[in-house]
């Protein structure tokens, strides 16, 4: 194996904007910010989500962001800053790097992900099972 997951994450972390959970919380209700939950739907149902976050499963993210894709979601063409999160910040670091590579300029992710958000006692919205 030429490059393992840890090397990929470290490379991504060196190139993306990483927000602390406190910084993300301060941005949470800003009109120009969209929180994007990239976790699996089973994680959302089991743990809940950050209120108001849109769900963009990691496996579909690139397709939803690219305006040329038949799966494009218009939210990603809006003049917004996108704050991605996963469970612990690894998948979101990789996803943020990918979106930057695709040309999305205003994108960041939450260090520690949803786990850090919920451990900090910030609001969590339950999803129906």
mmCIF file with all atom_site columns, C-alpha atoms in Angstrom, residues 66-113:
data_model
loop_
_atom_site.group_PDB
_atom_site.id
_atom_site.type_symbol
_atom_site.label_atom_id
_atom_site.label_alt_id
_atom_site.label_comp_id
_atom_site.label_asym_id
_atom_site.label_entity_id
_atom_site.label_seq_id
_atom_site.pdbx_PDB_ins_code
_atom_site.Cartn_x
_atom_site.Cartn_y
_atom_site.Cartn_z
_atom_site.occupancy
_atom_site.B_iso_or_equiv
_atom_site.pdbx_formal_charge
_atom_site.auth_seq_id
_atom_site.auth_comp_id
_atom_site.auth_asym_id
_atom_site.auth_atom_id
_atom_site.pdbx_PDB_model_num
ATOM 1  C CA . UNK A 1 66  ? -20.959 19.208 -9.233  1.00 0.00 ? 66  UNK A CA 1
ATOM 2  C CA . UNK A 1 67  ? -23.383 21.301 -11.348 1.00 0.00 ? 67  UNK A CA 1
ATOM 3  C CA . UNK A 1 68  ? -22.652 19.013 -14.324 1.00 0.00 ? 68  UNK A CA 1
ATOM 4  C CA . UNK A 1 69  ? -23.853 15.934 -12.456 1.00 0.00 ? 69  UNK A CA 1
ATOM 5  C CA . UNK A 1 70  ? -27.366 14.603 -13.020 1.00 0.00 ? 70  UNK A CA 1
ATOM 6  C CA . UNK A 1 71  ? -27.578 14.380 -9.205  1.00 0.00 ? 71  UNK A CA 1
ATOM 7  C CA . UNK A 1 72  ? -26.618 18.026 -8.537  1.00 0.00 ? 72  UNK A CA 1
ATOM 8  C CA . UNK A 1 73  ? -28.373 19.698 -5.593  1.00 0.00 ? 73  UNK A CA 1
ATOM 9  C CA . UNK A 1 74  ? -28.931 23.451 -6.061  1.00 0.00 ? 74  UNK A CA 1
ATOM 10 C CA . UNK A 1 75  ? -28.029 24.228 -2.426  1.00 0.00 ? 75  UNK A CA 1
ATOM 11 C CA . UNK A 1 76  ? -24.383 23.684 -3.371  1.00 0.00 ? 76  UNK A CA 1
ATOM 12 C CA . UNK A 1 77  ? -24.563 26.387 -6.052  1.00 0.00 ? 77  UNK A CA 1
ATOM 13 C CA . UNK A 1 78  ? -25.658 29.029 -3.570  1.00 0.00 ? 78  UNK A CA 1
ATOM 14 C CA . UNK A 1 79  ? -23.345 31.759 -2.342  1.00 0.00 ? 79  UNK A CA 1
ATOM 15 C CA . UNK A 1 80  ? -22.782 30.126 1.045   1.00 0.00 ? 80  UNK A CA 1
ATOM 16 C CA . UNK A 1 81  ? -20.003 28.742 3.204   1.00 0.00 ? 81  UNK A CA 1
ATOM 17 C CA . UNK A 1 82  ? -20.329 25.008 3.779   1.00 0.00 ? 82  UNK A CA 1
ATOM 18 C CA . UNK A 1 83  ? -19.271 23.467 7.093   1.00 0.00 ? 83  UNK A CA 1
ATOM 19 C CA . UNK A 1 84  ? -18.963 19.701 6.818   1.00 0.00 ? 84  UNK A CA 1
ATOM 20 C CA . UNK A 1 85  ? -18.989 17.249 9.668   1.00 0.00 ? 85  UNK A CA 1
ATOM 21 C CA . UNK A 1 86  ? -18.923 13.516 10.222  1.00 0.00 ? 86  UNK A CA 1
ATOM 22 C CA . UNK A 1 87  ? -18.629 11.531 13.451  1.00 0.00 ? 87  UNK A CA 1
ATOM 23 C CA . UNK A 1 88  ? -15.034 12.386 14.395  1.00 0.00 ? 88  UNK A CA 1
ATOM 24 C CA . UNK A 1 89  ? -13.628 14.707 11.714  1.00 0.00 ? 89  UNK A CA 1
ATOM 25 C CA . UNK A 1 90  ? -11.805 12.205 9.502   1.00 0.00 ? 90  UNK A CA 1
ATOM 26 C CA . UNK A 1 91  ? -14.338 11.720 6.712   1.00 0.00 ? 91  UNK A CA 1
ATOM 27 C CA . UNK A 1 92  ? -15.172 15.419 6.788   1.00 0.00 ? 92  UNK A CA 1
ATOM 28 C CA . UNK A 1 93  ? -11.488 16.366 6.384   1.00 0.00 ? 93  UNK A CA 1
ATOM 29 C CA . UNK A 1 94  ? -11.236 14.136 3.309   1.00 0.00 ? 94  UNK A CA 1
ATOM 30 C CA . UNK A 1 95  ? -14.549 15.410 1.943   1.00 0.00 ? 95  UNK A CA 1
ATOM 31 C CA . UNK A 1 96  ? -13.576 19.051 2.514   1.00 0.00 ? 96  UNK A CA 1
ATOM 32 C CA . UNK A 1 97  ? -10.318 18.489 0.628   1.00 0.00 ? 97  UNK A CA 1
ATOM 33 C CA . UNK A 1 98  ? -12.210 16.867 -2.233  1.00 0.00 ? 98  UNK A CA 1
ATOM 34 C CA . UNK A 1 99  ? -14.675 19.754 -2.466  1.00 0.00 ? 99  UNK A CA 1
ATOM 35 C CA . UNK A 1 100 ? -11.794 22.233 -2.486  1.00 0.00 ? 100 UNK A CA 1
ATOM 36 C CA . UNK A 1 101 ? -10.212 20.228 -5.314  1.00 0.00 ? 101 UNK A CA 1
ATOM 37 C CA . UNK A 1 102 ? -13.535 20.477 -7.156  1.00 0.00 ? 102 UNK A CA 1
ATOM 38 C CA . UNK A 1 103 ? -13.416 24.279 -6.886  1.00 0.00 ? 103 UNK A CA 1
ATOM 39 C CA . UNK A 1 104 ? -15.697 24.936 -3.920  1.00 0.00 ? 104 UNK A CA 1
ATOM 40 C CA . UNK A 1 105 ? -13.870 27.798 -2.238  1.00 0.00 ? 105 UNK A CA 1
ATOM 41 C CA . UNK A 1 106 ? -15.774 28.395 0.979   1.00 0.00 ? 106 UNK A CA 1
ATOM 42 C CA . UNK A 1 107 ? -15.738 25.058 2.718   1.00 0.00 ? 107 UNK A CA 1
ATOM 43 C CA . UNK A 1 108 ? -14.501 23.941 6.123   1.00 0.00 ? 108 UNK A CA 1
ATOM 44 C CA . UNK A 1 109 ? -15.034 21.088 8.524   1.00 0.00 ? 109 UNK A CA 1
ATOM 45 C CA . UNK A 1 110 ? -15.450 20.613 12.266  1.00 0.00 ? 110 UNK A CA 1
ATOM 46 C CA . UNK A 1 111 ? -12.528 19.152 14.199  1.00 0.00 ? 111 UNK A CA 1
ATOM 47 C CA . UNK A 1 112 ? -13.884 16.250 16.205  1.00 0.00 ? 112 UNK A CA 1
ATOM 48 C CA . UNK A 1 113 ? -17.099 16.202 14.186  1.00 0.00 ? 113 UNK A CA 1
#
